[in-house]
PDB file of C-alpha atoms in Angstrom:
ATOM      1  CA  GLY A1020      -1.755 -18.442  -7.100  1.00 88.00           C
ATOM      2  CA  PRO A1021      -1.572 -14.998  -5.564  1.00 93.00           C
ATOM      3  CA  PHE A1022      -1.229 -14.623  -1.807  1.00 94.00           C
ATOM      4  CA  LEU A1023      -2.149 -11.852   0.629  1.00 94.00           C
ATOM      5  CA  VAL A1024       0.314 -10.395   3.142  1.00 93.00           C
ATOM      6  CA  LEU A1025      -1.019  -8.201   5.947  1.00 93.00           C
ATOM      7  CA  GLU A1026       1.039  -6.506   8.633  1.00 89.00           C
ATOM      8  CA  ASP A1027      -0.258  -6.503  12.181  1.00 87.00           C
ATOM      9  CA  ASP A1028      -1.289  -2.840  12.102  1.00 86.00           C
ATOM     10  CA  PHE A1029      -3.778  -2.858   9.235  1.00 91.00           C
ATOM     11  CA  LEU A1030      -7.302  -1.490   9.373  1.00 94.00           C
ATOM     12  CA  ILE A1031     -10.038  -2.901   7.160  1.00 95.00           C
ATOM     13  CA  HIS A1032     -12.637  -0.693   5.518  1.00 96.00           C
ATOM     14  CA  LYS A1033     -16.208  -1.297   6.633  1.00 96.00           C
ATOM     15  CA  ARG A1034     -17.155  -1.910   2.981  1.00 96.00           C
ATOM     16  CA  ALA A1035     -14.109  -4.117   2.294  1.00 95.00           C
ATOM     17  CA  CYS A1036     -16.069  -6.978   0.700  1.00 95.00           C
ATOM     18  CA  GLU A1037     -17.800  -4.646  -1.736  1.00 96.00           C
ATOM     19  CA  ARG A1038     -14.541  -2.873  -2.531  1.00 95.00           C
ATOM     20  CA  PHE A1039     -12.648  -6.141  -2.965  1.00 95.00           C
ATOM     21  CA  VAL A1040     -15.200  -7.395  -5.490  1.00 95.00           C
ATOM     22  CA  SER A1041     -14.992  -4.117  -7.398  1.00 94.00           C
ATOM     23  CA  HIS A1042     -11.162  -4.462  -7.551  1.00 95.00           C
ATOM     24  CA  LEU A1043     -10.996  -8.122  -8.618  1.00 95.00           C
ATOM     25  CA  ALA A1044     -10.241  -7.261 -12.252  1.00 95.00           C
ATOM     26  CA  CYS A1045      -7.379  -4.977 -11.195  1.00 95.00           C
ATOM     27  CA  MET A1046      -5.964  -7.592  -8.811  1.00 96.00           C
ATOM     28  CA  ASN A1047      -6.256 -10.349 -11.405  1.00 96.00           C
ATOM     29  CA  GLN A1048      -4.612  -8.168 -14.069  1.00 95.00           C
ATOM     30  CA  ALA A1049      -1.653  -7.341 -11.822  1.00 96.00           C
ATOM     31  CA  THR A1050      -1.087 -10.847 -10.455  1.00 96.00           C
ATOM     32  CA  ALA A1051      -1.657 -12.639 -13.787  1.00 96.00           C
ATOM     33  CA  ALA A1052       1.112 -10.458 -15.242  1.00 95.00           C
ATOM     34  CA  GLY A1053       3.484 -11.479 -12.435  1.00 95.00           C
ATOM     35  CA  GLY A1054       2.935  -8.358 -10.372  1.00 96.00           C
ATOM     36  CA  ILE A1055       1.695  -7.014  -7.065  1.00 96.00           C
ATOM     37  CA  PHE A1056      -1.716  -5.631  -6.142  1.00 97.00           C
ATOM     38  CA  LEU A1057      -1.868  -3.173  -3.247  1.00 96.00           C
ATOM     39  CA  PRO A1058      -5.287  -3.059  -1.557  1.00 96.00           C
ATOM     40  CA  GLY A1059      -3.817  -0.391   0.731  1.00 95.00           C
ATOM     41  CA  TYR A1060      -0.794   1.893   0.349  1.00 93.00           C
ATOM     42  CA  THR A1061       0.674   5.288   1.092  1.00 91.00           C
ATOM     43  CA  ILE A1062       1.524   8.127  -1.248  1.00 88.00           C
ATOM     44  CA  TRP A1063       3.242  10.983   0.577  1.00 87.00           C
ATOM     45  CA  HIS A1064       3.696  13.314  -2.398  1.00 84.00           C
ATOM     46  CA  LYS A1065       0.474  14.830  -3.743  1.00 81.00           C
ATOM     47  CA  HIS A1066       1.827  15.337  -7.275  1.00 82.00           C
ATOM     48  CA  TYR A1067       2.209  11.533  -7.626  1.00 83.00           C
ATOM     49  CA  TRP A1068      -1.541  10.941  -7.461  1.00 83.00           C
ATOM     50  CA  PRO A1069      -3.239  10.358 -10.826  1.00 79.00           C
ATOM     51  CA  ARG A1070      -5.165  13.347 -12.104  1.00 76.00           C
ATOM     52  CA  ASP A1071      -8.204  11.188 -12.876  1.00 77.00           C
ATOM     53  CA  LYS A1072      -9.770  10.490  -9.467  1.00 74.00           C
ATOM     54  CA  SER A1073     -12.317   8.081 -10.951  1.00 78.00           C
ATOM     55  CA  LEU A1074      -9.734   5.362 -11.665  1.00 82.00           C
ATOM     56  CA  ALA A1075     -10.309   2.113  -9.744  1.00 86.00           C
ATOM     57  CA  CYS A1076      -6.904   0.686 -10.652  1.00 91.00           C
ATOM     58  CA  ILE A1077      -3.877   2.935 -10.244  1.00 91.00           C
ATOM     59  CA  ASP A1078      -0.323   2.192 -11.373  1.00 92.00           C
ATOM     60  CA  ALA A1079       2.226   2.515  -8.580  1.00 91.00           C
ATOM     61  CA  THR A1080       5.118   4.961  -8.914  1.00 85.00           C
ATOM     62  CA  GLU A1081       8.512   5.260  -7.273  1.00 83.00           C
ATOM     63  CA  LYS A1082       6.769   7.265  -4.517  1.00 86.00           C
ATOM     64  CA  THR A1083       4.267   4.528  -3.621  1.00 90.00           C
ATOM     65  CA  GLY A1084       4.858   3.181  -0.136  1.00 89.00           C
ATOM     66  CA  GLY A1085       3.373   0.997   2.535  1.00 89.00           C
ATOM     67  CA  THR A1086       3.571  -2.740   3.057  1.00 88.00           C
ATOM     68  CA  PHE A1087       0.630  -3.225   5.408  1.00 90.00           C
ATOM     69  CA  SER A1088      -1.407  -4.960   2.663  1.00 94.00           C
ATOM     70  CA  MET A1089      -0.016  -6.617  -0.452  1.00 95.00           C
ATOM     71  CA  ILE A1090      -1.181  -9.352  -2.793  1.00 97.00           C
ATOM     72  CA  TYR A1091       1.776 -10.970  -4.534  1.00 95.00           C
ATOM     73  CA  SER A1092       2.020 -13.215  -7.517  1.00 96.00           C
ATOM     74  CA  ARG A1093       4.696 -15.909  -7.180  1.00 95.00           C
ATOM     75  CA  GLN A1094       6.871 -14.099  -9.752  1.00 95.00           C
ATOM     76  CA  ALA A1095       6.608 -10.795  -7.863  1.00 94.00           C
ATOM     77  CA  ALA A1096       7.565 -12.523  -4.606  1.00 94.00           C
ATOM     78  CA  LEU A1097      10.699 -13.862  -6.314  1.00 94.00           C
ATOM     79  CA  ARG A1098      11.455 -10.352  -7.597  1.00 94.00           C
ATOM     80  CA  ALA A1099      11.006  -8.984  -4.077  1.00 92.00           C
ATOM     81  CA  LEU A1100      13.604 -11.487  -2.866  1.00 94.00           C
ATOM     82  CA  LYS A1101      15.882 -10.369  -5.698  1.00 95.00           C
ATOM     83  CA  PHE A1102      15.409  -6.762  -4.512  1.00 95.00           C
ATOM     84  CA  PHE A1103      16.736  -7.752  -1.081  1.00 95.00           C
ATOM     85  CA  GLU A1104      19.654  -9.575  -2.649  1.00 96.00           C
ATOM     86  CA  VAL A1105      20.560  -6.627  -4.902  1.00 95.00           C
ATOM     87  CA  THR A1106      20.220  -4.053  -2.097  1.00 95.00           C
ATOM     88  CA  ASN A1107      21.847  -6.303   0.501  1.00 96.00           C
ATOM     89  CA  PHE A1108      18.846  -5.720   2.803  1.00 92.00           C
ATOM     90  CA  THR A1109      19.728  -2.017   3.156  1.00 93.00           C
ATOM     91  CA  ARG A1110      16.453  -0.559   1.831  1.00 90.00           C
ATOM     92  CA  PRO A1111      12.915  -0.787   3.228  1.00 88.00           C
ATOM     93  CA  ILE A1112      10.650  -3.339   1.576  1.00 88.00           C
ATOM     94  CA  ASP A1113       8.289  -0.721   0.150  1.00 86.00           C
ATOM     95  CA  HIS A1114      11.178   0.656  -1.913  1.00 89.00           C
ATOM     96  CA  MET A1115      10.921  -2.516  -3.963  1.00 91.00           C
ATOM     97  CA  TYR A1116       7.837  -1.417  -5.927  1.00 93.00           C
ATOM     98  CA  ASP A1117       9.883   0.616  -8.384  1.00 91.00           C
ATOM     99  CA  PHE A1118      12.382  -2.254  -8.652  1.00 92.00           C
ATOM    100  CA  VAL A1119       9.603  -4.772  -9.397  1.00 92.00           C
ATOM    101  CA  ILE A1120       8.189  -2.433 -12.056  1.00 93.00           C
ATOM    102  CA  GLN A1121      11.629  -2.021 -13.657  1.00 92.00           C
ATOM    103  CA  MET A1122      11.940  -5.831 -13.740  1.00 91.00           C
ATOM    104  CA  GLY A1123       8.787  -5.921 -15.862  1.00 92.00           C
ATOM    105  CA  SER A1124       6.069  -6.703 -13.320  1.00 93.00           C
ATOM    106  CA  PRO A1125       3.157  -4.336 -12.727  1.00 95.00           C
ATOM    107  CA  VAL A1126       2.356  -2.922  -9.306  1.00 95.00           C
ATOM    108  CA  GLN A1127      -1.219  -1.729  -9.172  1.00 95.00           C
ATOM    109  CA  MET A1128      -3.237  -0.145  -6.391  1.00 94.00           C
ATOM    110  CA  ALA A1129      -6.894  -0.206  -5.407  1.00 94.00           C
ATOM    111  CA  SER A1130      -8.797   3.057  -5.463  1.00 92.00           C
ATOM    112  CA  PRO A1131     -10.478   3.491  -3.089  1.00 93.00           C
ATOM    113  CA  VAL A1132      -8.415   1.441  -0.646  1.00 94.00           C
ATOM    114  CA  ILE A1133      -9.606  -1.714   1.095  1.00 95.00           C
ATOM    115  CA  PHE A1134      -7.044  -1.477   3.919  1.00 95.00           C
ATOM    116  CA  ALA A1135      -5.364   1.426   5.701  1.00 93.00           C
ATOM    117  CA  ALA A1136      -2.476   1.431   8.142  1.00 90.00           C
ATOM    118  CA  ASP A1137      -3.212   2.007  11.806  1.00 89.00           C
ATOM    119  CA  VAL A1138      -1.370   5.288  12.277  1.00 85.00           C
ATOM    120  CA  GLY A1139      -2.824   5.910  15.731  1.00 79.00           C
ATOM    121  CA  HIS A1140       0.207   4.482  17.563  1.00 68.00           C
ATOM    122  CA  LYS A1141       3.911   5.232  17.742  1.00 64.00           C
ATOM    123  CA  SER A1142       6.038   3.893  14.921  1.00 58.00           C
ATOM    124  CA  LEU A1143       7.878   0.675  15.690  1.00 55.00           C
ATOM    125  CA  THR A1144      10.395   1.331  12.902  1.00 57.00           C
ATOM    126  CA  LYS A1145      11.130   4.948  13.808  1.00 56.00           C
ATOM    127  CA  GLU A1146      11.394   4.762  17.589  1.00 58.00           C
ATOM    128  CA  GLY A1147      11.348   8.072  19.375  1.00 54.00           C
ATOM    129  CA  GLU A1148      10.285   9.954  16.249  1.00 56.00           C
ATOM    130  CA  LYS A1149       7.096  11.945  16.727  1.00 58.00           C
ATOM    131  CA  SER A1150       4.656  11.933  13.821  1.00 63.00           C
ATOM    132  CA  LYS A1151       4.355  15.191  11.917  1.00 70.00           C
ATOM    133  CA  PHE A1152       0.711  14.394  11.138  1.00 79.00           C
ATOM    134  CA  SER A1153      -2.393  13.587  13.137  1.00 84.00           C
ATOM    135  CA  VAL A1154      -4.403  10.443  12.352  1.00 86.00           C
ATOM    136  CA  ARG A1155      -6.973  12.582  10.510  1.00 89.00           C
ATOM    137  CA  GLU A1156      -4.236  14.285   8.460  1.00 88.00           C
ATOM    138  CA  ARG A1157      -2.664  10.937   7.502  1.00 87.00           C
ATOM    139  CA  HIS A1158      -6.004   9.517   6.371  1.00 85.00           C
ATOM    140  CA  SER A1159      -6.562  12.618   4.261  1.00 87.00           C
ATOM    141  CA  LEU A1160      -3.013  12.730   2.861  1.00 87.00           C
ATOM    142  CA  HIS A1161      -3.125   9.095   1.711  1.00 88.00           C
ATOM    143  CA  ARG A1162      -6.759   9.362   0.540  1.00 88.00           C
ATOM    144  CA  TRP A1163      -7.886   6.491   2.737  1.00 92.00           C
ATOM    145  CA  GLY A1164     -11.085   8.231   3.811  1.00 92.00           C
ATOM    146  CA  PRO A1165     -12.172   8.986   7.375  1.00 92.00           C
ATOM    147  CA  ARG A1166     -10.833   6.786  10.184  1.00 91.00           C
ATOM    148  CA  ARG A1167     -14.417   6.077  11.300  1.00 93.00           C
ATOM    149  CA  ASP A1168     -14.949   4.140   8.034  1.00 95.00           C
ATOM    150  CA  PHE A1169     -12.456   1.448   9.151  1.00 94.00           C
ATOM    151  CA  TYR A1170     -12.725  -1.345  11.696  1.00 91.00           C
ATOM    152  CA  PHE A1171     -10.182  -1.410  14.459  1.00 75.00           C
ATOM    153  CA  ARG A1172      -8.838  -4.577  16.135  1.00 62.00           C
ATOM    154  CA  ILE A1173     -10.636  -7.225  14.138  1.00 58.00           C
TER     155      ILE A1173
END
């Protein structure tokens, strides 16, 4: 069956259980079709957000990012491994979403999110690089909701 992968810097929404239940159909649809369900994600480009803000299940695009929370089907996990093989491990893992989609597996995202990334610390992957955005700006940009709506250090 599907399996959940969480990075060590995730935050969980205070209403995560309620949100998870409301997204079960979306998760089941994505994973039953051999895909990935993202309970949390980043979208840096505002024109890649769907126009309909009422959607509970959003299709990922080539601009979807973030790997802090993913639910994989077995088939999608194998496609992720294929992505690494094809790219010779030269691209970040969240660049695989478009690859997985092109291979025929859906990548769908929860709206609103269940998890957010903890962006209140320095990046471990971009050492020495100062963030261009405050925590509040990042939460707004990625439509996670206010930081106060998430638990910290569970």
